[in-house]
Short mmCIF file of C-alpha atoms in Angstrom, two decimals:
data_model
loop_
_atom_site.label_atom_id
_atom_site.label_comp_id
_atom_site.label_asym_id
_atom_site.label_seq_id
_atom_site.Cartn_x
_atom_site.Cartn_y
_atom_site.Cartn_z
CA MET A 1 19.35 -122.47 -54.65
CA LYS A 2 18.15 -118.97 -55.38
CA THR A 3 20.47 -116.30 -54.09
CA THR A 4 23.44 -117.60 -52.15
CA HIS A 5 25.96 -120.38 -52.29
CA LYS A 6 25.06 -121.26 -48.72
CA LYS A 7 21.47 -121.89 -49.72
CA PHE A 8 22.69 -123.89 -52.71
CA ALA A 9 24.81 -126.08 -50.45
CA VAL A 10 21.87 -126.71 -48.11
CA LEU A 11 19.61 -127.67 -51.00
CA LEU A 12 22.31 -129.86 -52.52
CA LEU A 13 22.81 -131.72 -49.26
CA THR A 14 19.06 -132.04 -48.79
CA ALA A 15 18.58 -133.37 -52.32
CA THR A 16 21.41 -135.82 -51.83
CA ALA A 17 19.93 -137.05 -48.58
CA LEU A 18 16.48 -137.43 -50.13
CA LEU A 19 17.94 -139.28 -53.08
CA ALA A 20 19.93 -141.56 -50.83
CA GLY A 21 16.84 -142.14 -48.70
CA CYS A 22 14.55 -143.03 -51.58
CA THR A 23 17.08 -145.09 -53.52
CA SER A 24 19.20 -146.74 -50.88
CA LYS A 25 17.29 -150.03 -51.01
CA GLU A 26 18.97 -152.62 -53.22
CA TYR A 27 17.05 -155.11 -55.31
CA ALA A 28 17.92 -158.59 -56.47
CA VAL A 29 18.75 -159.02 -60.15
CA ASP A 30 17.48 -161.96 -62.18
CA SER A 31 20.65 -163.83 -63.14
CA SER A 32 18.88 -165.65 -65.95
CA ALA A 33 18.33 -162.27 -67.65
CA ALA A 34 22.06 -161.59 -67.48
CA ASN A 35 22.87 -164.95 -69.02
CA SER A 36 20.68 -164.11 -72.02
CA GLN A 37 23.18 -161.40 -73.09
CA ALA A 38 20.41 -158.78 -73.03
CA LEU A 39 21.44 -155.39 -71.65
CA ASN A 40 19.08 -152.73 -70.32
CA PHE A 41 20.35 -149.19 -70.80
CA ALA A 42 18.74 -145.92 -69.66
CA TRP A 43 18.73 -142.65 -71.60
CA ASN A 44 17.11 -139.29 -70.98
CA ALA A 45 15.57 -138.68 -74.42
CA ASP A 46 13.88 -140.54 -77.25
CA ILE A 47 16.36 -141.91 -79.81
CA GLY A 48 14.65 -140.17 -82.75
CA ASP A 49 14.12 -141.53 -86.26
CA LEU A 50 17.84 -142.34 -86.72
CA ASN A 51 18.20 -140.63 -90.07
CA PRO A 52 21.99 -140.82 -90.61
CA HIS A 53 21.93 -137.57 -92.61
CA LEU A 54 20.15 -135.40 -90.02
CA TYR A 55 20.55 -134.27 -86.43
CA ALA A 56 18.34 -133.79 -83.35
CA PRO A 57 16.11 -135.35 -82.16
CA SER A 58 18.14 -138.40 -83.26
CA GLN A 59 20.62 -139.34 -80.54
CA TRP A 60 24.29 -139.65 -81.46
CA PHE A 61 24.92 -142.95 -79.66
CA ALA A 62 21.96 -144.65 -81.38
CA GLN A 63 22.96 -143.43 -84.85
CA ALA A 64 26.47 -144.77 -84.23
CA MET A 65 25.07 -148.21 -83.32
CA VAL A 66 23.44 -148.58 -86.74
CA PHE A 67 25.54 -146.57 -89.19
CA GLU A 68 29.26 -146.58 -89.99
CA PRO A 69 31.71 -144.14 -91.64
CA LEU A 70 34.34 -144.61 -94.32
CA VAL A 71 37.05 -144.03 -91.70
CA GLN A 72 36.99 -143.98 -87.92
CA TYR A 73 38.72 -141.92 -85.28
CA GLY A 74 41.09 -143.99 -83.15
CA GLU A 75 43.14 -143.55 -79.99
CA GLY A 76 45.58 -140.67 -80.07
CA GLY A 77 43.79 -139.03 -82.99
CA LYS A 78 44.81 -141.67 -85.51
CA VAL A 79 42.46 -142.12 -88.46
CA LEU A 80 41.72 -145.82 -89.00
CA PRO A 81 39.98 -147.84 -91.73
CA ALA A 82 36.27 -148.55 -91.38
CA LEU A 83 34.12 -149.10 -94.48
CA ALA A 84 37.11 -147.95 -96.53
CA GLU A 85 40.15 -150.22 -96.15
CA THR A 86 42.61 -147.79 -97.74
CA TRP A 87 42.60 -144.38 -99.41
CA ASP A 88 44.80 -142.24 -101.63
CA VAL A 89 45.11 -138.46 -101.77
CA SER A 90 46.03 -136.60 -104.96
CA LEU A 91 49.15 -134.46 -104.98
CA ASP A 92 47.11 -131.27 -105.02
CA GLY A 93 45.09 -132.47 -102.01
CA LYS A 94 41.79 -132.07 -103.86
CA SER A 95 40.84 -135.69 -104.60
CA TYR A 96 40.43 -138.56 -102.12
CA THR A 97 40.06 -142.06 -103.54
CA PHE A 98 38.63 -144.65 -101.15
CA HIS A 99 39.04 -148.38 -101.69
CA LEU A 100 36.00 -149.92 -100.05
CA ARG A 101 35.92 -152.99 -97.87
CA LYS A 102 34.68 -155.94 -99.93
CA ASN A 103 31.73 -158.20 -99.11
CA VAL A 104 30.10 -155.74 -96.72
CA GLN A 105 26.31 -155.94 -96.47
CA PHE A 106 23.66 -153.72 -94.96
CA SER A 107 21.52 -155.22 -92.21
CA ASP A 108 18.87 -156.19 -94.79
CA GLY A 109 21.43 -158.18 -96.80
CA SER A 110 21.82 -155.63 -99.60
CA PRO A 111 25.37 -154.86 -100.82
CA PHE A 112 27.51 -151.96 -99.69
CA ASP A 113 29.38 -150.59 -102.72
CA ALA A 114 30.57 -147.38 -104.35
CA LYS A 115 27.17 -146.77 -105.94
CA ILE A 116 25.39 -146.59 -102.57
CA VAL A 117 28.23 -144.49 -101.10
CA LYS A 118 27.73 -141.96 -103.89
CA LYS A 119 23.95 -142.00 -103.38
CA ASN A 120 24.40 -141.19 -99.68
CA PHE A 121 26.84 -138.36 -100.35
CA ASP A 122 24.57 -136.94 -103.04
CA ALA A 123 21.57 -137.07 -100.69
CA VAL A 124 23.48 -135.04 -98.12
CA LEU A 125 24.65 -132.55 -100.76
CA ALA A 126 21.06 -132.16 -102.01
CA ASN A 127 20.22 -130.82 -98.54
CA LYS A 128 23.38 -128.74 -98.36
CA GLU A 129 21.85 -125.77 -96.55
CA LYS A 130 21.19 -128.04 -93.57
CA HIS A 131 24.85 -129.02 -93.36
CA ASP A 132 26.78 -125.91 -94.30
CA TRP A 133 28.05 -125.62 -90.71
CA LEU A 134 30.38 -128.47 -91.75
CA GLU A 135 33.04 -127.03 -94.02
CA LEU A 136 33.70 -130.35 -95.77
CA ILE A 137 30.19 -130.18 -97.26
CA ASN A 138 30.95 -126.73 -98.68
CA GLU A 139 34.22 -127.95 -100.19
CA ILE A 140 32.85 -130.98 -102.10
CA SER A 141 32.75 -130.35 -105.85
CA SER A 142 31.73 -133.82 -107.06
CA THR A 143 31.48 -137.50 -106.17
CA GLU A 144 32.34 -140.53 -108.31
CA ALA A 145 31.65 -144.26 -108.16
CA VAL A 146 34.81 -145.23 -110.03
CA ASP A 147 33.97 -148.92 -109.92
CA THR A 148 32.14 -151.28 -107.58
CA ASP A 149 34.71 -150.97 -104.80
CA THR A 150 36.18 -147.51 -105.43
CA PHE A 151 34.71 -144.15 -104.50
CA ARG A 152 36.26 -140.76 -105.23
CA LEU A 153 35.57 -137.48 -103.45
CA ASN A 154 36.60 -134.32 -105.30
CA LEU A 155 37.08 -131.00 -103.52
CA LYS A 156 37.11 -127.36 -104.59
CA ASN A 157 40.14 -126.65 -102.39
CA PRO A 158 42.56 -128.68 -100.31
CA TYR A 159 40.92 -129.14 -96.89
CA TYR A 160 43.07 -130.50 -94.10
CA PRO A 161 40.40 -132.06 -91.80
CA VAL A 162 38.74 -134.20 -94.52
CA LEU A 163 39.35 -137.54 -92.85
CA GLN A 164 38.44 -136.30 -89.38
CA GLU A 165 35.11 -134.99 -90.63
CA LEU A 166 34.37 -138.19 -92.54
CA ALA A 167 34.66 -139.97 -89.19
CA LEU A 168 31.87 -137.94 -87.58
CA VAL A 169 28.71 -139.65 -86.35
CA ARG A 170 26.63 -137.48 -88.70
CA PRO A 171 25.85 -136.56 -91.46
CA LEU A 172 28.20 -138.67 -93.66
CA ARG A 173 27.32 -142.24 -92.75
CA PHE A 174 25.53 -144.74 -94.96
CA LEU A 175 21.91 -145.78 -95.35
CA GLY A 176 20.88 -148.88 -97.32
CA GLU A 177 18.91 -148.48 -100.55
CA ALA A 178 15.62 -149.63 -99.01
CA GLY A 179 15.86 -146.94 -96.35
CA PHE A 180 15.63 -144.01 -98.76
CA ALA A 181 12.38 -142.19 -99.43
CA ASP A 182 10.67 -143.05 -102.72
CA ASP A 183 12.18 -139.96 -104.36
CA GLY A 184 15.70 -141.08 -103.37
CA THR A 185 16.21 -138.36 -100.78
CA THR A 186 16.62 -138.26 -97.01
CA ALA A 187 16.02 -134.56 -96.26
CA LYS A 188 12.40 -135.11 -95.17
CA GLY A 189 12.90 -138.50 -93.54
CA ILE A 190 13.76 -142.12 -94.20
CA LYS A 191 11.68 -145.28 -94.45
CA LYS A 192 13.80 -147.32 -92.06
CA PRO A 193 17.26 -147.06 -90.43
CA ILE A 194 19.20 -149.66 -92.42
CA GLY A 195 22.96 -149.53 -91.84
CA THR A 196 26.11 -151.64 -91.97
CA GLY A 197 26.81 -151.28 -88.24
CA PRO A 198 26.74 -154.01 -85.58
CA TRP A 199 23.17 -153.25 -84.47
CA VAL A 200 19.67 -153.25 -85.96
CA LEU A 201 16.71 -151.31 -84.58
CA SER A 202 14.18 -154.12 -84.15
CA GLU A 203 11.53 -152.53 -81.90
CA TYR A 204 10.62 -148.94 -81.11
CA LYS A 205 7.99 -147.12 -79.06
CA LYS A 206 8.44 -143.37 -79.10
CA ASP A 207 9.38 -141.85 -75.73
CA ASP A 208 9.27 -145.28 -74.09
CA HIS A 209 11.89 -147.71 -75.37
CA ALA A 210 13.94 -148.95 -78.31
CA VAL A 211 15.34 -152.44 -78.82
CA PHE A 212 18.50 -153.05 -80.81
CA THR A 213 19.48 -156.58 -81.82
CA ARG A 214 22.70 -157.89 -83.25
CA ASN A 215 23.19 -157.43 -87.00
CA GLU A 216 23.77 -160.95 -88.25
CA HIS A 217 25.10 -159.56 -91.55
CA TYR A 218 27.78 -157.51 -89.80
CA TRP A 219 31.15 -157.69 -91.54
CA GLY A 220 33.25 -157.20 -88.40
CA THR A 221 33.48 -158.92 -85.04
CA LYS A 222 29.91 -159.37 -83.87
CA PRO A 223 28.96 -158.05 -80.41
CA LYS A 224 28.71 -160.54 -77.57
CA LEU A 225 25.46 -158.95 -76.49
CA GLU A 226 22.42 -160.18 -78.38
CA LYS A 227 20.10 -157.33 -77.47
CA VAL A 228 20.26 -153.78 -76.08
CA THR A 229 17.04 -152.27 -74.74
CA VAL A 230 17.17 -148.49 -74.38
CA LYS A 231 14.69 -147.32 -71.76
CA ILE A 232 13.69 -143.69 -72.10
CA ILE A 233 13.67 -142.19 -68.59
CA PRO A 234 13.76 -138.36 -68.74
CA ASP A 235 14.24 -137.77 -65.00
CA ALA A 236 17.77 -138.29 -63.65
CA GLU A 237 16.70 -139.52 -60.19
CA SER A 238 14.28 -141.97 -61.81
CA ARG A 239 17.15 -143.36 -63.90
CA VAL A 240 19.16 -143.97 -60.73
CA LEU A 241 16.19 -145.60 -59.01
CA ALA A 242 15.61 -147.87 -62.03
CA PHE A 243 19.29 -148.83 -61.92
CA GLN A 244 19.15 -149.72 -58.23
CA LYS A 245 15.95 -151.72 -58.73
CA GLY A 246 17.70 -153.85 -61.35
CA GLU A 247 15.60 -152.52 -64.22
CA VAL A 248 18.70 -150.94 -65.81
CA ASP A 249 22.17 -152.49 -66.12
CA LEU A 250 24.22 -149.52 -67.32
CA LEU A 251 24.26 -145.74 -66.93
CA PHE A 252 26.72 -144.04 -69.28
CA GLY A 253 27.58 -140.57 -70.52
CA SER A 254 27.80 -136.98 -69.40
CA GLY A 255 24.78 -135.49 -67.65
CA GLN A 256 22.87 -138.75 -67.43
CA ILE A 257 23.18 -138.77 -63.63
CA SER A 258 24.16 -136.07 -61.16
CA THR A 259 27.59 -136.03 -59.56
CA ASP A 260 25.86 -136.64 -56.22
CA SER A 261 24.22 -139.79 -57.55
CA PHE A 262 27.46 -141.00 -59.11
CA LYS A 263 29.34 -140.52 -55.85
CA MET A 264 26.57 -142.26 -53.90
CA LEU A 265 26.63 -145.29 -56.21
CA GLN A 266 30.43 -145.33 -56.21
CA ASP A 267 30.58 -145.21 -52.41
CA LYS A 268 28.25 -148.18 -52.08
CA GLY A 269 30.90 -150.43 -53.64
CA ASN A 270 28.25 -152.65 -55.24
CA TYR A 271 28.82 -151.46 -58.78
CA GLU A 272 31.52 -150.85 -61.33
CA THR A 273 32.10 -147.10 -61.68
CA LYS A 274 34.42 -145.36 -64.11
CA VAL A 275 35.32 -141.81 -65.14
CA SER A 276 36.81 -141.08 -68.57
CA GLU A 277 39.65 -138.79 -69.45
CA PRO A 278 38.58 -135.20 -70.30
CA LEU A 279 36.70 -135.21 -73.62
CA ALA A 280 35.43 -131.68 -74.36
CA THR A 281 34.91 -128.28 -72.75
CA ARG A 282 31.73 -127.37 -70.90
CA VAL A 283 31.01 -123.65 -71.36
CA LEU A 284 28.39 -120.98 -70.98
CA ALA A 285 27.97 -119.06 -74.22
CA VAL A 286 27.58 -115.35 -73.41
CA ASN A 287 25.42 -113.40 -75.86
CA SER A 288 27.18 -110.27 -77.13
CA ASN A 289 24.01 -109.24 -78.95
CA ARG A 290 21.36 -109.17 -76.19
CA GLY A 291 20.67 -106.93 -73.23
CA ALA A 292 23.32 -106.31 -70.59
CA THR A 293 25.77 -108.85 -72.06
CA LYS A 294 26.23 -106.65 -75.14
CA ASP A 295 28.74 -104.78 -72.96
CA LEU A 296 32.26 -106.23 -72.87
CA ASN A 297 32.68 -105.01 -69.28
CA VAL A 298 29.68 -107.11 -68.21
CA ARG A 299 30.92 -110.18 -70.08
CA GLN A 300 34.37 -109.88 -68.53
CA ALA A 301 32.80 -109.32 -65.09
CA LEU A 302 31.10 -112.71 -65.48
CA GLU A 303 34.49 -114.28 -66.22
CA TYR A 304 36.12 -112.76 -63.14
CA GLY A 305 33.11 -113.33 -60.89
CA PHE A 306 32.50 -117.03 -61.57
CA ASP A 307 33.90 -119.21 -58.79
CA LYS A 308 35.02 -122.27 -60.75
CA LYS A 309 37.11 -123.74 -57.94
CA THR A 310 34.16 -124.00 -55.56
CA LEU A 311 32.03 -125.49 -58.32
CA ILE A 312 34.67 -128.10 -59.16
CA ASP A 313 35.41 -128.97 -55.52
CA LYS A 314 31.95 -128.85 -53.98
CA VAL A 315 29.65 -129.82 -56.83
CA PHE A 316 31.84 -132.05 -59.02
CA TYR A 317 33.84 -133.44 -56.08
CA GLY A 318 36.94 -132.94 -58.22
CA TYR A 319 35.77 -135.38 -60.94
CA GLU A 320 35.96 -132.71 -63.62
CA LYS A 321 38.90 -130.36 -64.06
CA GLN A 322 38.69 -126.59 -64.34
CA ALA A 323 38.71 -125.10 -67.85
CA ASP A 324 40.04 -121.61 -68.53
CA THR A 325 39.94 -121.56 -72.35
CA LEU A 326 37.40 -122.63 -74.95
CA PHE A 327 39.51 -125.56 -76.13
CA SER A 328 41.82 -127.72 -74.10
CA PRO A 329 45.47 -126.86 -74.85
CA ASN A 330 46.12 -130.48 -75.86
CA PHE A 331 44.14 -130.05 -79.09
CA PRO A 332 46.01 -128.97 -82.23
CA TYR A 333 46.57 -125.20 -82.55
CA CYS A 334 45.07 -124.56 -79.10
CA ASP A 335 48.13 -124.34 -76.84
CA LEU A 336 48.30 -120.54 -76.97
CA ASN A 337 49.12 -119.62 -73.35
CA LEU A 338 46.04 -117.41 -73.13
CA LYS A 339 45.88 -115.69 -69.75
CA PRO A 340 43.07 -117.06 -67.57
CA TYR A 341 40.68 -114.47 -66.17
CA GLY A 342 40.88 -115.97 -62.68
CA TYR A 343 38.45 -115.50 -59.80
CA ASP A 344 38.49 -111.85 -58.70
CA VAL A 345 35.22 -110.58 -57.20
CA GLU A 346 36.49 -107.03 -56.71
CA LYS A 347 37.63 -106.80 -60.33
CA ALA A 348 34.21 -108.07 -61.43
CA LYS A 349 32.45 -105.43 -59.34
CA GLN A 350 34.68 -102.68 -60.73
CA LEU A 351 33.82 -103.72 -64.29
CA LEU A 352 30.10 -103.70 -63.52
CA ASP A 353 30.42 -100.24 -61.95
CA ALA A 354 32.26 -99.05 -65.04
CA ALA A 355 29.44 -100.36 -67.20
CA GLY A 356 26.98 -98.25 -65.23
CA TRP A 357 25.43 -101.12 -63.27
CA ARG A 358 25.50 -99.94 -59.67
CA LEU A 359 24.12 -101.43 -56.48
CA PRO A 360 21.56 -99.10 -54.81
CA ALA A 361 21.65 -98.90 -51.03
CA GLY A 362 19.53 -101.57 -49.40
CA LYS A 363 19.11 -103.60 -52.60
CA SER A 364 20.65 -106.90 -53.71
CA VAL A 365 20.42 -106.42 -57.50
CA ARG A 366 22.36 -103.82 -59.48
CA GLU A 367 20.48 -101.28 -61.54
CA LYS A 368 21.11 -99.00 -64.49
CA GLU A 369 18.68 -96.25 -65.44
CA GLY A 370 16.12 -97.88 -63.15
CA GLN A 371 16.38 -101.32 -64.73
CA PRO A 372 17.70 -104.38 -62.82
CA LEU A 373 20.75 -106.30 -64.00
CA SER A 374 18.86 -109.45 -64.98
CA LEU A 375 20.26 -112.24 -67.16
CA ASP A 376 18.47 -115.25 -68.67
CA LEU A 377 20.35 -118.57 -68.40
CA GLY A 378 19.04 -121.44 -70.53
CA TYR A 379 19.70 -125.11 -69.81
CA ASP A 380 18.51 -128.57 -70.86
CA SER A 381 16.15 -129.68 -68.08
CA GLY A 382 16.94 -133.33 -68.82
CA ASP A 383 20.65 -132.82 -68.12
CA GLN A 384 21.15 -133.11 -64.38
CA VAL A 385 24.66 -131.64 -64.50
CA GLN A 386 23.51 -128.55 -66.41
CA LYS A 387 20.70 -128.06 -63.90
CA THR A 388 23.10 -128.23 -60.96
CA ILE A 389 25.58 -125.80 -62.54
CA ALA A 390 22.75 -123.42 -63.45
CA GLU A 391 21.60 -123.30 -59.83
CA PHE A 392 25.17 -122.74 -58.67
CA THR A 393 25.62 -119.95 -61.22
CA GLN A 394 22.45 -118.24 -60.01
CA GLY A 395 23.73 -118.14 -56.44
CA ASN A 396 27.32 -117.34 -57.39
CA LEU A 397 26.49 -114.33 -59.56
CA SER A 398 24.03 -112.98 -57.01
CA LYS A 399 27.13 -112.04 -54.97
CA LEU A 400 27.92 -109.53 -57.72
CA GLY A 401 24.41 -108.11 -57.66
CA ILE A 402 23.30 -109.99 -60.80
CA GLN A 403 19.87 -111.57 -60.97
CA VAL A 404 19.99 -114.81 -62.99
CA ASN A 405 16.72 -116.20 -64.33
CA LEU A 406 16.93 -119.95 -64.89
CA ILE A 407 15.13 -121.29 -67.96
CA GLY A 408 15.07 -125.09 -67.91
CA GLU A 409 13.50 -126.60 -71.04
CA GLU A 410 13.29 -130.00 -72.69
CA TYR A 411 16.09 -130.65 -75.14
CA GLN A 412 14.39 -129.66 -78.41
CA THR A 413 13.08 -126.39 -76.96
CA HIS A 414 16.51 -125.69 -75.46
CA VAL A 415 18.11 -126.17 -78.90
CA LYS A 416 15.60 -123.75 -80.45
CA ARG A 417 16.60 -121.16 -77.85
CA GLN A 418 20.25 -121.62 -78.82
CA MET A 419 19.32 -121.09 -82.48
CA SER A 420 17.19 -117.99 -81.84
CA GLY A 421 19.68 -116.18 -79.60
CA GLU A 422 17.02 -115.64 -76.90
CA PHE A 423 19.47 -115.87 -74.04
CA ASN A 424 22.14 -113.98 -72.17
CA LEU A 425 23.81 -117.17 -71.02
CA ILE A 426 23.23 -120.68 -72.33
CA PHE A 427 24.96 -124.00 -71.89
CA SER A 428 27.11 -125.11 -74.75
CA GLU A 429 30.10 -127.34 -75.21
CA THR A 430 32.85 -128.11 -77.63
CA TRP A 431 32.49 -131.49 -79.26
CA GLY A 432 35.82 -133.09 -78.43
CA ALA A 433 37.68 -135.38 -80.79
CA PRO A 434 37.53 -135.48 -83.77
CA TYR A 435 35.68 -132.14 -83.94
CA ASP A 436 37.97 -129.83 -81.95
CA PRO A 437 39.01 -127.28 -82.97
CA HIS A 438 38.35 -127.23 -86.73
CA THR A 439 34.73 -128.42 -86.95
CA VAL A 440 33.57 -126.40 -83.95
CA VAL A 441 35.32 -123.28 -85.22
CA GLY A 442 33.85 -123.82 -88.69
CA SER A 443 30.34 -124.10 -87.24
CA MET A 444 30.67 -120.65 -85.64
CA ARG A 445 29.63 -119.15 -88.99
CA GLU A 446 26.26 -120.93 -88.88
CA PRO A 447 23.36 -118.79 -87.53
CA SER A 448 21.56 -121.85 -86.13
CA HIS A 449 24.36 -122.41 -83.60
CA ALA A 450 24.68 -120.82 -80.16
CA ASP A 451 28.26 -119.84 -81.04
CA TYR A 452 27.10 -117.61 -83.88
CA GLN A 453 24.41 -116.03 -81.75
CA ALA A 454 26.88 -115.38 -78.92
CA GLN A 455 29.31 -113.72 -81.33
CA ALA A 456 26.70 -111.81 -83.36
CA GLY A 457 27.18 -108.55 -81.45
CA LEU A 458 30.95 -108.40 -81.89
CA ALA A 459 32.21 -105.54 -84.04
CA MET A 460 34.74 -107.90 -85.62
CA LYS A 461 32.28 -110.77 -86.34
CA LYS A 462 32.60 -110.42 -90.12
CA GLU A 463 36.39 -110.49 -89.89
CA LEU A 464 36.24 -113.52 -87.58
CA ASP A 465 34.12 -115.44 -90.08
CA GLN A 466 36.52 -114.57 -92.88
CA GLN A 467 39.46 -115.81 -90.80
CA ILE A 468 37.60 -119.03 -90.03
CA THR A 469 36.93 -119.69 -93.70
CA ARG A 470 40.59 -119.07 -94.49
CA VAL A 471 42.01 -121.22 -91.67
CA LEU A 472 40.10 -124.27 -92.89
CA VAL A 473 41.39 -124.17 -96.47
CA THR A 474 44.91 -122.79 -96.23
CA THR A 475 47.68 -125.25 -97.03
CA GLU A 476 50.34 -123.13 -95.30
CA GLU A 477 50.95 -124.45 -91.80
CA THR A 478 52.36 -121.15 -90.47
CA GLU A 479 49.35 -119.23 -91.75
CA ARG A 480 47.01 -121.80 -90.18
CA GLN A 481 48.74 -121.46 -86.81
CA ASN A 482 48.59 -117.66 -86.95
CA LEU A 483 44.91 -117.65 -87.93
CA TYR A 484 43.93 -120.00 -85.11
CA ARG A 485 45.87 -117.83 -82.69
CA SER A 486 44.03 -114.73 -83.89
CA ILE A 487 40.57 -116.36 -83.82
CA LEU A 488 40.91 -117.98 -80.40
CA THR A 489 42.60 -114.96 -78.83
CA THR A 490 39.80 -112.68 -80.03
CA LEU A 491 37.09 -114.96 -78.64
CA HIS A 492 38.93 -115.19 -75.33
CA GLU A 493 39.43 -111.43 -75.00
CA GLN A 494 35.84 -110.69 -76.04
CA ALA A 495 34.58 -113.06 -73.31
CA VAL A 496 31.80 -114.64 -75.37
CA TYR A 497 32.50 -117.99 -73.70
CA LEU A 498 32.74 -118.71 -70.00
CA PRO A 499 34.69 -122.00 -69.84
CA ILE A 500 33.70 -124.09 -66.83
CA SER A 501 35.23 -127.56 -66.89
CA TYR A 502 36.53 -130.32 -69.08
CA MET A 503 33.66 -132.75 -69.57
CA GLU A 504 34.00 -136.44 -68.85
CA ASN A 505 31.85 -139.47 -69.46
CA VAL A 506 30.94 -141.55 -66.44
CA ALA A 507 29.84 -145.17 -66.34
CA VAL A 508 28.00 -147.06 -63.63
CA ALA A 509 27.39 -150.73 -64.35
CA ARG A 510 26.18 -153.78 -62.49
CA LYS A 511 28.98 -156.16 -61.51
CA GLN A 512 28.05 -158.73 -64.15
CA VAL A 513 28.44 -156.13 -66.93
CA THR A 514 31.99 -156.35 -68.30
CA GLY A 515 33.83 -154.65 -71.16
CA VAL A 516 32.62 -151.14 -70.38
CA ASN A 517 35.35 -148.96 -71.86
CA PHE A 518 35.54 -145.36 -72.99
CA LEU A 519 35.88 -144.74 -76.71
CA PRO A 520 38.03 -142.00 -78.31
CA THR A 521 34.96 -139.83 -78.90
CA GLN A 522 32.38 -138.77 -76.32
CA TYR A 523 29.20 -139.57 -78.24
CA GLU A 524 29.43 -143.35 -78.58
CA VAL A 525 28.61 -146.08 -76.06
CA PRO A 526 30.77 -149.25 -76.19
CA PHE A 527 27.95 -151.78 -76.61
CA SER A 528 30.04 -153.89 -79.01
CA THR A 529 32.62 -154.74 -76.32
CA ILE A 530 30.18 -155.34 -73.46
CA GLU A 531 29.40 -158.83 -72.19
CA LEU A 532 27.21 -160.07 -69.33
CA LYS A 533 28.92 -162.62 -67.08
#
């Protein structure tokens, strides 16, 4: 699709037909392979070095297979024991004492105790500038190994989301002693991913595959699967073809296959297909500090001119639900009754006219002082859903006289574009539970995030950052509510986010794959409950 929704629809139908034509053949699956409890799983990117204390290119799901937190995020937002069985909080809210699970070992047989917990925390704190997007890191004053099974975390101020942020996939999970670099740090890399989790990385070929085997030292209920092979297949259609050929047993996640492919596989009736509950918000971050989108009128015109209903109905087939605010109202402090912009093409055109972007006679793109109204939209080329929405956006906004230049890049390059602010529009998302809203809001102060770049041109950016810092440390509930209302209302009115839909994970599995369930957070795959029948 280039300029019109009609063209987009034709291309979408053509692509669907081609995909159905080239992947409609079904292939027999070797039943003996299923009986071996070995699962083949496809993913769009290399798993990375699995340093528990760092981020991309390491993939969330793979880090979560190997490493565990002190506490875990459960159904309904409940914080549950993990490597810590119990914990106590001081009356002033500034000290958390964790009583560690006894007789836990790392995958190499070495002990998990308070000494290694402290070493991991101290390694993260030694690289603090890498993690200052996470307010908990900024609030830690000291760490203590009280005794073998007791660890204490001391804070500068009371901080209400402590437990939620300790449950995150990264950076506060635990590496075994032998995995540290010789100087005892992890900032520049690790020797080997040694964790306490149910899986061990036993074989790895960069950009090709990774093999995880069951951790025989695991303290909890061991997985029924013996082996998970992650096949790195960057192209979405190739992942579907590999699945249909029997080379892959499970497709899982958001963006791993297109909605067309999911519907096609679902309609066949030969596979188990599932869609999760809404997990996070899919948005376009709108840069208030670059080109035409510096103008509030232009940003609000994008809000009014984006046809979400057609996107949801025709592209997502109703699988995802329309989002009108940055955070879903069911998250704490987010039910603010903010007025949706709504779809109003005439209002959008009036705002563009007011901004000085007018449509010359006989032309399809608006101009101002002889320059075309041209916006750059960045997306991850490996994410089929982002690609589809980007193409829709290009056609949709052309109706307003806006030229949208699509910039599809591999994941790492896409992330660098987010960090640099070299975009007018770029795909972003909230992170769902347990991150929303506190961790995401806290990260808005970090220049390496798309959120910061999108907000950088706002006259009230400094005040916003001050409010964010305050909302995370105040102990007064009324003040916290008022601050969140002010922060989220400002972001909504300034139109630096164009909410699209509430993201969901999808799963497509072969019939013999059982136990495929959705977890409370969006970044983990339920390998530990899966069994091959």
